[in-house]
Coordinates of C-alpha atoms and ligand atoms in Angstrom, one line a residue:
M1 CA -26.8 -126.7 -23.8
A2 CA -27.6 -124.4 -26.8
I3 CA -30.1 -121.6 -26.0
R4 CA -33.1 -121.8 -28.2
P5 CA -33.6 -118.6 -30.1
V6 CA -37.1 -117.2 -29.5
R7 CA -37.2 -114.2 -31.9
A8 CA -35.4 -113.0 -35.0
P9 CA -34.0 -109.6 -34.7
K10 CA -35.1 -107.3 -37.5
I11 CA -32.0 -105.5 -38.8
I12 CA -31.5 -102.4 -41.1
I13 CA -28.1 -102.1 -42.6
I14 CA -27.4 -98.7 -44.1
G15 CA -24.9 -98.9 -46.9
A16 CA -23.8 -101.6 -49.4
G17 CA -20.2 -101.0 -49.6
V18 CA -17.3 -103.0 -48.0
A19 CA -18.9 -102.5 -44.4
G20 CA -22.5 -103.2 -45.4
I21 CA -21.6 -106.3 -47.4
S22 CA -19.4 -107.7 -44.6
A23 CA -22.2 -107.1 -42.2
A24 CA -24.9 -108.6 -44.3
V25 CA -22.8 -111.9 -45.0
T26 CA -21.7 -112.3 -41.5
F27 CA -25.3 -111.9 -40.1
K28 CA -26.6 -114.3 -42.8
K29 CA -23.9 -116.9 -42.0
A30 CA -24.8 -116.5 -38.2
G31 CA -28.5 -117.3 -39.0
F32 CA -29.8 -113.7 -38.9
D33 CA -31.4 -113.1 -42.2
D34 CA -34.3 -110.8 -41.3
F35 CA -32.4 -107.7 -42.7
V36 CA -32.6 -105.2 -45.4
I37 CA -29.7 -103.3 -46.9
L38 CA -30.6 -99.7 -47.7
E39 CA -28.3 -98.3 -50.3
K40 CA -28.3 -94.7 -51.7
G41 CA -26.6 -95.5 -54.8
S42 CA -27.9 -97.4 -57.8
D43 CA -25.5 -100.2 -57.2
V44 CA -23.5 -101.9 -54.4
G45 CA -19.8 -101.3 -53.9
G46 CA -19.7 -98.0 -51.8
V47 CA -16.6 -96.1 -52.8
W48 CA -16.0 -98.5 -55.6
F49 CA -19.4 -97.6 -57.0
W50 CA -19.0 -93.8 -56.6
N51 CA -15.4 -93.6 -57.7
R52 CA -14.9 -94.0 -61.4
Y53 CA -12.3 -91.6 -62.2
P54 CA -9.7 -92.6 -65.0
G55 CA -6.8 -94.5 -63.5
L56 CA -8.7 -95.7 -60.4
T57 CA -6.6 -98.5 -58.9
C58 CA -6.5 -100.0 -55.4
D59 CA -3.1 -99.5 -54.0
V60 CA -3.6 -102.4 -51.6
P61 CA -2.7 -105.8 -53.2
S62 CA -5.9 -107.6 -54.3
Q63 CA -5.1 -110.8 -52.5
L64 CA -5.5 -108.7 -49.2
Y65 CA -8.1 -106.3 -50.4
Q66 CA -10.9 -108.9 -50.4
F67 CA -13.3 -110.4 -48.1
G68 CA -12.1 -113.2 -45.9
F69 CA -15.4 -115.1 -46.7
A70 CA -15.0 -114.6 -50.4
P71 CA -11.4 -115.1 -51.6
K72 CA -10.9 -114.4 -55.3
P73 CA -8.2 -116.4 -56.9
D74 CA -8.1 -114.8 -60.3
W75 CA -7.5 -111.1 -59.8
S76 CA -6.1 -109.9 -63.2
R77 CA -3.6 -107.6 -61.5
V78 CA -1.6 -107.7 -58.3
W79 CA -3.3 -104.3 -57.6
A80 CA -6.6 -104.5 -59.2
T81 CA -8.4 -101.6 -61.0
G82 CA -11.5 -100.0 -59.7
P83 CA -13.9 -101.6 -62.2
E84 CA -12.6 -105.1 -61.4
I85 CA -13.1 -104.5 -57.6
Q86 CA -16.5 -103.2 -58.3
R87 CA -17.4 -106.3 -60.3
Y88 CA -16.1 -108.4 -57.4
H89 CA -18.5 -106.7 -55.0
A90 CA -21.4 -107.5 -57.3
E91 CA -20.3 -111.0 -57.6
V92 CA -20.2 -111.4 -53.7
V93 CA -23.6 -109.9 -53.3
D94 CA -24.9 -112.5 -55.7
K95 CA -23.0 -115.4 -54.4
F96 CA -24.2 -114.9 -50.8
G97 CA -27.8 -114.2 -51.8
L98 CA -27.9 -110.4 -50.7
R99 CA -29.8 -109.2 -53.7
E100 CA -33.2 -110.1 -52.2
H101 CA -32.3 -108.0 -49.1
L102 CA -31.0 -105.0 -51.2
R103 CA -32.9 -101.8 -51.7
L104 CA -31.0 -99.6 -54.1
N105 CA -31.7 -95.9 -54.7
S106 CA -32.8 -95.8 -51.0
E107 CA -31.3 -92.9 -49.2
V108 CA -31.9 -92.9 -45.5
T109 CA -32.7 -89.4 -44.3
D110 CA -33.9 -90.2 -40.7
A111 CA -33.2 -92.9 -38.1
V112 CA -34.9 -92.4 -34.8
F113 CA -34.9 -94.6 -31.8
D114 CA -38.3 -94.8 -30.3
G115 CA -37.4 -96.3 -27.0
R116 CA -37.8 -99.8 -28.1
G117 CA -36.4 -100.1 -31.7
W118 CA -35.6 -97.9 -34.7
V119 CA -37.8 -96.1 -37.2
V120 CA -35.9 -95.5 -40.4
T121 CA -37.1 -93.1 -43.1
L122 CA -36.0 -92.9 -46.7
A123 CA -35.8 -89.8 -48.9
D124 CA -39.1 -90.8 -50.6
G125 CA -40.9 -90.9 -47.2
T126 CA -41.0 -94.7 -46.8
E127 CA -40.7 -95.8 -43.3
S128 CA -39.4 -99.0 -41.8
T129 CA -38.9 -100.3 -38.4
A130 CA -36.0 -102.4 -37.0
D131 CA -34.6 -103.7 -33.7
F132 CA -31.1 -103.0 -34.8
V133 CA -29.6 -100.4 -37.1
I134 CA -26.2 -101.0 -38.6
A135 CA -24.6 -97.8 -40.0
A136 CA -22.2 -99.0 -42.7
T137 CA -22.2 -95.7 -44.4
G138 CA -18.4 -95.3 -45.2
V139 CA -15.8 -92.8 -44.5
L140 CA -14.7 -91.2 -47.8
H141 CA -18.3 -90.6 -49.1
H142 CA -19.0 -86.9 -49.3
P143 CA -16.7 -85.1 -51.8
F144 CA -15.1 -81.9 -50.9
T145 CA -14.8 -79.1 -53.5
P146 CA -13.1 -76.0 -52.3
K147 CA -14.9 -72.7 -52.9
I148 CA -12.6 -70.8 -55.1
P149 CA -13.5 -67.3 -56.2
G150 CA -14.7 -67.2 -59.8
L151 CA -15.4 -70.9 -60.0
D152 CA -19.0 -70.3 -61.2
T153 CA -17.7 -68.1 -64.1
F154 CA -15.6 -70.9 -65.6
T155 CA -16.8 -71.8 -69.1
G156 CA -15.2 -75.2 -69.3
D157 CA -16.0 -78.5 -67.6
T158 CA -15.5 -79.2 -63.9
V159 CA -15.6 -82.6 -62.2
H160 CA -14.9 -84.0 -58.9
T161 CA -13.0 -87.3 -59.1
A162 CA -15.5 -89.0 -56.7
R163 CA -18.4 -88.1 -59.0
W164 CA -16.8 -88.6 -62.4
D165 CA -18.9 -87.8 -65.4
D166 CA -18.4 -90.6 -67.9
S167 CA -19.4 -88.5 -70.8
L168 CA -16.4 -86.1 -70.2
D169 CA -14.0 -86.2 -73.0
T170 CA -10.5 -85.1 -71.8
V171 CA -8.6 -86.2 -74.9
G172 CA -6.7 -83.3 -76.6
K173 CA -7.8 -80.9 -73.8
R174 CA -6.0 -78.6 -71.5
I175 CA -6.6 -80.2 -68.1
A176 CA -6.1 -78.9 -64.6
V177 CA -6.0 -81.3 -61.8
I178 CA -6.2 -79.8 -58.3
G179 CA -4.8 -82.1 -55.5
S180 CA -1.9 -84.3 -54.8
G181 CA -3.4 -87.2 -52.7
S182 CA -3.7 -90.8 -53.7
T183 CA -6.4 -89.8 -56.2
G184 CA -4.7 -86.8 -57.7
V185 CA -1.6 -88.9 -58.4
Q186 CA -3.6 -91.6 -60.1
V187 CA -5.7 -89.3 -62.2
V188 CA -2.7 -87.3 -63.4
S189 CA -1.0 -90.5 -64.4
A190 CA -4.1 -91.5 -66.4
L191 CA -5.0 -88.3 -68.0
Q192 CA -1.5 -86.9 -69.0
P193 CA -0.9 -89.1 -72.0
G194 CA -4.0 -88.0 -73.8
A195 CA -4.1 -84.3 -72.7
S196 CA -2.8 -81.5 -74.9
K197 CA -1.6 -80.1 -71.6
L198 CA -1.9 -81.3 -68.0
T199 CA -1.3 -78.8 -65.2
Q200 CA -1.3 -80.2 -61.7
F201 CA -2.0 -77.7 -58.9
T202 CA -0.7 -78.7 -55.6
R203 CA -0.8 -77.1 -52.1
T204 CA 1.3 -79.7 -50.3
P205 CA 3.6 -82.2 -51.9
Q206 CA 3.2 -85.8 -51.0
W207 CA 5.8 -88.6 -50.8
V208 CA 5.0 -91.0 -53.6
L209 CA 6.3 -94.5 -53.0
W210 CA 7.2 -96.5 -56.1
A211 CA 5.4 -99.8 -56.8
P212 CA 4.7 -101.7 -60.0
M213 CA 1.1 -101.0 -59.9
G214 CA 0.4 -102.4 -63.4
L215 CA 1.8 -105.9 -62.6
T216 CA -0.4 -108.7 -63.8
Q217 CA -1.3 -111.5 -61.4
S218 CA 0.2 -114.7 -62.8
K219 CA -2.4 -117.1 -64.4
L220 CA -0.5 -120.0 -62.7
V221 CA -1.1 -118.4 -59.3
A222 CA -4.8 -118.0 -60.0
K223 CA -5.0 -121.7 -61.0
L224 CA -3.2 -122.8 -57.9
L225 CA -5.4 -120.7 -55.6
A226 CA -8.5 -121.9 -57.3
A227 CA -7.4 -125.4 -57.1
S228 CA -6.9 -125.4 -53.4
P229 CA -9.0 -123.2 -51.1
T230 CA -6.8 -124.3 -48.2
V231 CA -3.8 -122.8 -49.9
H232 CA -5.8 -119.7 -50.7
D233 CA -6.8 -119.4 -47.0
R234 CA -3.2 -119.7 -46.1
V235 CA -2.2 -117.0 -48.6
Y236 CA -4.9 -114.7 -47.1
A237 CA -3.7 -115.4 -43.7
V238 CA -0.1 -114.7 -44.6
S239 CA -1.1 -111.5 -46.4
L240 CA -3.0 -110.3 -43.2
W241 CA 0.1 -111.2 -41.2
A242 CA 2.4 -109.3 -43.6
S243 CA 0.1 -106.3 -43.5
G244 CA 0.9 -106.2 -39.8
I245 CA 4.3 -104.8 -40.8
L246 CA 2.5 -101.8 -42.2
A247 CA 0.6 -101.4 -39.0
D248 CA 3.9 -101.7 -37.1
V249 CA 5.6 -99.1 -39.3
A250 CA 2.8 -96.7 -38.8
L251 CA 2.5 -97.2 -34.9
R252 CA 6.1 -97.4 -33.8
P253 CA 9.3 -95.3 -34.6
T254 CA 11.5 -98.3 -35.3
W255 CA 14.2 -99.1 -38.0
R256 CA 11.3 -100.6 -40.0
R257 CA 9.6 -97.2 -40.3
R258 CA 12.8 -95.5 -41.1
T259 CA 13.5 -98.0 -43.8
M260 CA 10.2 -97.5 -45.4
Q261 CA 10.6 -93.7 -45.2
Q262 CA 14.0 -94.0 -46.9
L263 CA 12.3 -95.9 -49.7
A264 CA 9.9 -93.1 -50.2
R265 CA 12.7 -90.6 -50.4
W266 CA 14.6 -92.9 -52.8
S267 CA 11.5 -93.1 -55.0
L268 CA 11.6 -89.4 -55.5
R269 CA 15.4 -89.1 -55.9
A270 CA 15.6 -91.9 -58.3
Q271 CA 12.8 -90.8 -60.6
V272 CA 13.0 -87.0 -60.7
R273 CA 16.4 -85.7 -61.9
D274 CA 15.5 -82.0 -62.4
E275 CA 16.6 -80.3 -59.1
G276 CA 13.9 -77.6 -59.3
L277 CA 11.0 -80.0 -59.8
R278 CA 12.4 -82.4 -57.2
E279 CA 12.4 -79.5 -54.7
A280 CA 8.9 -78.7 -55.6
L281 CA 7.9 -82.3 -55.1
T282 CA 9.7 -82.6 -51.8
P283 CA 7.4 -82.6 -48.7
D284 CA 8.6 -80.9 -45.5
Y285 CA 7.2 -83.7 -43.4
E286 CA 8.1 -87.3 -42.8
P287 CA 7.0 -89.9 -45.4
L288 CA 4.0 -92.0 -44.1
C289 CA 2.6 -89.0 -42.1
K290 CA -0.2 -88.5 -44.6
R291 CA -1.9 -91.4 -46.1
Q292 CA 1.1 -92.9 -48.2
V293 CA 0.6 -92.3 -51.9
I294 CA 1.8 -95.2 -54.0
S295 CA 2.3 -95.0 -57.8
G296 CA 4.7 -96.4 -60.4
T297 CA 3.8 -93.8 -63.0
Y298 CA 3.2 -90.5 -61.4
Y299 CA 6.7 -89.0 -61.5
R300 CA 7.0 -90.0 -65.2
A301 CA 3.8 -88.3 -65.9
I302 CA 4.5 -85.1 -64.2
Q303 CA 7.9 -84.9 -66.0
A304 CA 6.3 -85.3 -69.4
D305 CA 6.6 -82.4 -72.0
N306 CA 2.9 -81.7 -71.8
A307 CA 2.8 -81.7 -68.0
E308 CA 3.5 -78.9 -65.5
L309 CA 3.4 -78.8 -61.7
V310 CA 2.2 -75.5 -60.2
T311 CA 2.7 -74.9 -56.5
D312 CA 1.7 -71.3 -56.4
K313 CA -1.6 -70.8 -54.5
I314 CA -4.7 -70.6 -56.6
T315 CA -6.3 -67.2 -56.1
E316 CA -9.2 -67.5 -58.5
V317 CA -10.9 -69.3 -61.3
T318 CA -11.4 -67.2 -64.4
P319 CA -13.8 -67.9 -67.3
N320 CA -10.9 -69.5 -69.2
G321 CA -8.6 -70.9 -66.6
I322 CA -7.0 -70.7 -63.2
R323 CA -5.0 -67.7 -61.7
T324 CA -2.3 -68.3 -59.2
A325 CA -0.8 -66.0 -56.5
D326 CA 2.2 -65.1 -58.9
G327 CA -0.5 -63.4 -61.2
R328 CA -0.2 -66.1 -63.9
E329 CA -3.4 -67.2 -65.6
H330 CA -3.2 -70.9 -66.7
P331 CA -5.7 -71.4 -69.6
V332 CA -7.6 -74.8 -69.1
D333 CA -10.6 -76.6 -70.7
V334 CA -11.3 -78.9 -67.8
I335 CA -10.9 -78.6 -64.0
V336 CA -10.5 -81.9 -62.2
F337 CA -11.0 -81.6 -58.4
A338 CA -9.0 -84.3 -56.7
T339 CA -9.6 -82.4 -53.5
G340 CA -10.7 -85.3 -51.2
F341 CA -13.6 -85.7 -48.9
H342 CA -15.4 -84.6 -45.8
P343 CA -13.9 -87.7 -44.1
H344 CA -15.6 -87.3 -40.7
N345 CA -19.2 -87.1 -41.7
Y346 CA -19.9 -90.9 -41.3
M347 CA -23.7 -91.2 -41.4
R348 CA -24.3 -87.4 -41.2
P349 CA -26.1 -85.3 -42.4
M350 CA -28.8 -88.0 -41.6
N351 CA -31.3 -87.0 -38.9
L352 CA -30.0 -89.7 -36.5
R353 CA -31.6 -89.5 -33.0
G354 CA -31.0 -91.9 -30.2
R355 CA -32.3 -92.1 -26.7
D356 CA -34.3 -89.2 -25.6
G357 CA -34.1 -87.5 -29.0
L358 CA -30.3 -87.2 -28.7
H359 CA -29.1 -86.0 -32.2
I360 CA -25.9 -87.4 -33.6
D361 CA -24.6 -83.9 -34.1
E362 CA -25.0 -83.2 -30.4
A363 CA -23.4 -86.5 -29.4
W364 CA -20.6 -85.8 -31.8
A365 CA -20.3 -82.0 -31.1
K366 CA -16.6 -82.6 -30.2
G367 CA -15.9 -84.9 -33.2
P368 CA -16.9 -88.4 -34.2
R369 CA -16.4 -91.0 -31.4
A370 CA -17.4 -94.5 -30.9
Y371 CA -16.4 -97.3 -28.5
R372 CA -14.1 -99.7 -30.3
M373 CA -15.2 -98.2 -33.6
T374 CA -18.8 -99.5 -33.3
A375 CA -21.0 -98.3 -30.4
I376 CA -22.1 -94.8 -29.5
P377 CA -23.3 -93.8 -26.1
G378 CA -27.0 -92.6 -26.4
F379 CA -27.7 -94.7 -29.4
P380 CA -29.0 -98.1 -28.2
N381 CA -29.2 -101.0 -30.7
L382 CA -27.1 -99.1 -33.2
F383 CA -23.7 -100.2 -34.3
T384 CA -21.3 -98.7 -36.9
V385 CA -19.2 -101.0 -39.1
L386 CA -16.0 -99.1 -40.2
G387 CA -17.1 -96.2 -37.9
P388 CA -14.9 -93.7 -36.1
N389 CA -11.2 -94.8 -35.6
S390 CA -11.4 -97.4 -38.2
P391 CA -7.9 -98.5 -39.4
T392 CA -7.7 -96.9 -42.9
G393 CA -4.1 -97.2 -43.9
S394 CA -2.8 -99.8 -41.4
I395 CA -5.1 -102.9 -41.1
S396 CA -7.3 -104.6 -43.7
L397 CA -10.7 -102.9 -43.9
Q398 CA -12.3 -106.1 -44.7
Y399 CA -10.9 -107.8 -41.8
S400 CA -12.0 -105.0 -39.4
A401 CA -15.4 -105.0 -40.9
E402 CA -16.0 -108.7 -40.5
L403 CA -14.6 -108.7 -37.1
T404 CA -16.9 -105.9 -36.1
A405 CA -19.9 -107.6 -37.7
R406 CA -19.1 -110.8 -35.8
Y407 CA -19.0 -108.8 -32.6
I408 CA -22.4 -107.3 -33.3
T409 CA -23.8 -110.8 -33.9
R410 CA -23.0 -111.6 -30.2
W411 CA -25.6 -109.0 -29.3
L412 CA -28.0 -110.2 -32.0
H413 CA -27.8 -113.7 -30.4
R414 CA -28.6 -112.3 -27.0
F415 CA -31.5 -110.3 -28.4
A416 CA -32.7 -113.5 -30.2
T417 CA -32.7 -115.5 -27.0
G418 CA -34.5 -112.8 -25.1
E419 CA -31.6 -112.0 -23.0
L420 CA -31.8 -108.3 -23.9
D421 CA -34.1 -105.9 -25.7
T422 CA -31.7 -102.9 -25.9
V423 CA -28.0 -102.5 -25.6
E424 CA -26.1 -99.2 -25.2
V425 CA -22.5 -98.6 -24.6
T426 CA -21.8 -96.5 -21.6
E427 CA -20.3 -92.9 -21.7
A428 CA -17.6 -94.0 -19.3
A429 CA -16.4 -97.0 -21.4
T430 CA -16.4 -94.8 -24.5
A431 CA -14.3 -92.1 -22.7
R432 CA -11.9 -94.7 -21.5
F433 CA -11.5 -96.1 -25.0
N434 CA -11.0 -92.6 -26.6
D435 CA -8.4 -91.7 -23.8
A436 CA -6.5 -94.9 -24.7
V437 CA -6.7 -94.0 -28.4
A438 CA -5.4 -90.5 -27.7
Q439 CA -2.5 -91.9 -25.7
A440 CA -1.6 -94.6 -28.3
M441 CA -1.6 -92.0 -31.0
G442 CA 1.6 -90.3 -29.5
P443 CA 4.2 -92.4 -31.3
T444 CA 2.3 -93.0 -34.5
V445 CA 3.7 -91.7 -37.8
W446 CA 0.5 -89.8 -38.3
N447 CA 1.3 -87.5 -35.4
T448 CA 4.8 -86.5 -36.7
G449 CA 3.8 -83.0 -38.0
C450 CA 1.8 -83.0 -41.1
N451 CA -1.7 -81.9 -42.0
S452 CA -3.8 -84.8 -43.3
W453 CA -7.4 -85.8 -43.6
Y454 CA -7.0 -88.1 -40.7
F455 CA -7.2 -85.0 -38.3
T456 CA -10.8 -83.9 -37.1
D457 CA -11.7 -80.4 -36.6
Q458 CA -10.9 -81.0 -32.9
N459 CA -7.4 -82.0 -33.9
T460 CA -7.7 -85.7 -32.9
I461 CA -6.5 -88.4 -35.3
D462 CA -9.4 -90.5 -36.6
L463 CA -7.6 -93.7 -37.0
W464 CA -6.9 -97.0 -35.3
P465 CA -3.6 -96.8 -33.2
F466 CA -3.4 -100.4 -32.1
D467 CA -2.4 -103.5 -33.8
R468 CA -4.6 -106.3 -35.3
K469 CA -4.1 -108.6 -32.3
T470 CA -5.5 -105.8 -29.9
M471 CA -8.3 -105.0 -32.3
T472 CA -9.2 -108.8 -32.4
T473 CA -9.1 -108.9 -28.6
M474 CA -11.3 -105.9 -28.3
L475 CA -13.9 -107.0 -30.7
T476 CA -14.1 -110.8 -29.9
E477 CA -16.3 -110.9 -26.7
P478 CA -18.4 -108.0 -25.5
D479 CA -17.6 -106.9 -21.9
D480 CA -21.0 -106.4 -20.2
R481 CA -19.5 -103.9 -17.8
D482 CA -19.2 -101.5 -20.6
F483 CA -22.9 -101.6 -21.6
L484 CA -26.3 -100.8 -20.4
I485 CA -28.3 -103.9 -21.0
D486 CA -32.1 -103.7 -20.8
A487 CA -34.3 -106.8 -20.8
T488 CA -37.8 -105.9 -19.8
A489 CA -40.0 -107.4 -22.4
D490 CA -41.6 -110.8 -22.0
T491 CA -40.4 -112.1 -25.3
S492 CA -42.2 -115.4 -25.4
A493 CA -45.5 -113.5 -25.3
V494 CA -44.5 -110.8 -27.8
F495 CA -42.5 -112.8 -30.4
A496 CA -43.3 -116.1 -32.2
P497 CA -40.5 -118.6 -32.0
T498 CA -38.4 -118.8 -35.0
T499 CA -36.2 -121.5 -36.5
I500 CA -33.0 -119.6 -36.8
Ligands
N01_1 O1 -8.0 -86.9 -51.1 P1 -6.9 -86.2 -50.2 P2 -7.8 -88.1 -52.1 N1 -6.6 -75.9 -52.9 O2 -7.7 -85.6 -49.0 C1 -5.7 -80.8 -51.9 C2 -8.2 -93.1 -50.3 N2 -7.9 -93.5 -51.6 O3 -9.1 -88.3 -52.8 O4 -2.6 -81.8 -48.8 C3 -5.6 -76.8 -53.4 O5 -5.8 -87.2 -49.8 C4 -5.2 -81.3 -50.7 O6 -4.0 -80.5 -50.4 P3 -3.4 -80.5 -48.9 C5 -7.0 -92.9 -49.5 O7 -7.2 -93.4 -48.2 C6 -7.4 -94.7 -51.8 O8 -6.6 -88.0 -52.9 O9 -4.6 -80.6 -47.9 N3 -5.5 -78.0 -53.0 C7 -4.7 -82.7 -51.2 O10 -3.5 -82.6 -52.1 C8 -6.7 -91.5 -49.6 O11 -5.8 -90.9 -48.5 C9 -7.1 -95.2 -53.0 O12 -2.6 -79.3 -48.8 C10 -6.5 -78.5 -52.2 C11 -5.8 -83.1 -52.1 O13 -6.5 -81.9 -52.4 C12 -8.1 -90.9 -49.6 O14 -8.8 -91.8 -50.4 C13 -7.1 -94.3 -54.2 C14 -7.5 -77.7 -51.7 C15 -6.9 -84.0 -51.3 O15 -6.1 -85.2 -51.0 C16 -8.3 -89.5 -50.1 O16 -7.5 -89.4 -51.3 C17 -7.5 -93.0 -53.9 C18 -7.5 -76.4 -52.1 N4 -8.5 -75.5 -51.6 C19 -7.9 -92.6 -52.7 N5 -8.3 -78.5 -50.9 C20 -6.6 -96.6 -53.1 O17 -6.0 -96.9 -54.0 C21 -7.7 -79.7 -51.0 N6 -6.6 -79.7 -51.7 C22 -7.1 -97.5 -52.1

């Protein structure tokens, strides 16, 4: 017999990116629609809102990089551009009626557990309360700009790729790009054709796997997928299954990993003929160890007559350029920082306080940690979506976010029926999970001797070291033994029955 819900949990979702949208749609579909989404930016989309740099493209195929609940048949390209993905997010928000829940330009500064629920404060001082807080605050959100001596004396323009200035005109300019990650490679490819000179400054070379990133998606495919949602669901399921190969390659040292690594080595050999340049572009670590860079245009761009690769260490920025350790000054008009993020901040620097005033900085003094990516000891009724150990680079983020959101709805149901008031993961369960993560990291490719943003300051790898099946098992049915469940309130007296 179905249990009759007696109260609707009040929920605050922080963030309207992939994780926040996944959570909101999942909750709504499950009948929980007493929620607001607080978003710091002026639009939805998360990284796809904040990142607008030239050349921004998703290097995950679009038929996979989409929500399971919102298949899009008519992507214009096999690997969609940033603007198209951003439009898709806005369409999904409209389609699922999330606008009425959305508060844009609403930066959360404080979230404090008061023993019963959460008090959330915005930058403008507005306070709201909630039974549950969902931190969907993203991973690659806070841009990192290195402190280079003399930077404040530079007379040209500077910009970080994650906060691109749309008014910046780079055509005909001498452009410096610092960084060789996925972003650096995309922005070099996009800016080189219009630049009078493009100089890329790199500290560590990256393996760059070739792929025809500009390939259009056939209109016929779009028609077929649109005509049959069943076929589209199948295609999505097959894409998810096929992406398991990527997880397998990352997790286990098999012939499949070696084959993919050979492809990355071949990509360099086949496209860069000049031995000196090839040597400068050759990493001293295994392909796939860092987040794999994918591009069909980068090697061509860096070999163009107006391009130069500089591997000497940057020592200072001068008023008119960049000086390197060999004493050379490289005159430039624009410096583009493709230098990445503070990837382990998650919801910080928010004043997030859990039970007994525990601050998130104290809870995470030894690095970010959460039970199965979503629950943090000391923080009752708070869940993260795409939190610590999320599978960046091995499993679909949308799949993970939707799975986590469905897992959270299990707790929302139990709250709704009055079965619990607060739920908090135990320290023991979290420690057990983190020990298993550390052990499983051993044979992963991320652990083969490179320095990547995956590593925390404590030298742990902040990724998901299990396959998708394990993730699904872990996040399907909560195990009560891993939680402190408190149910003291007389719900029938306190809350009016609802019709959810
Ligand atoms: O950042 P990164 P990113 N002096 O941290 C260099 C996702 N993404 O923005 O390697 C000189 O990878 C640093 O050098 P080193 C994807 O998950 C996805 O490129 O540390 N250089 C490195 O070269 C990706 O992994 C898409 O030695 C300095 C670069 O800056 C993640 O975002 C597209 C320096 C930073 O690379 C981050 O990528 C784009 C210094 N002081 C991004 N400090 C998709 O298509 C740093 N560097 C889905």
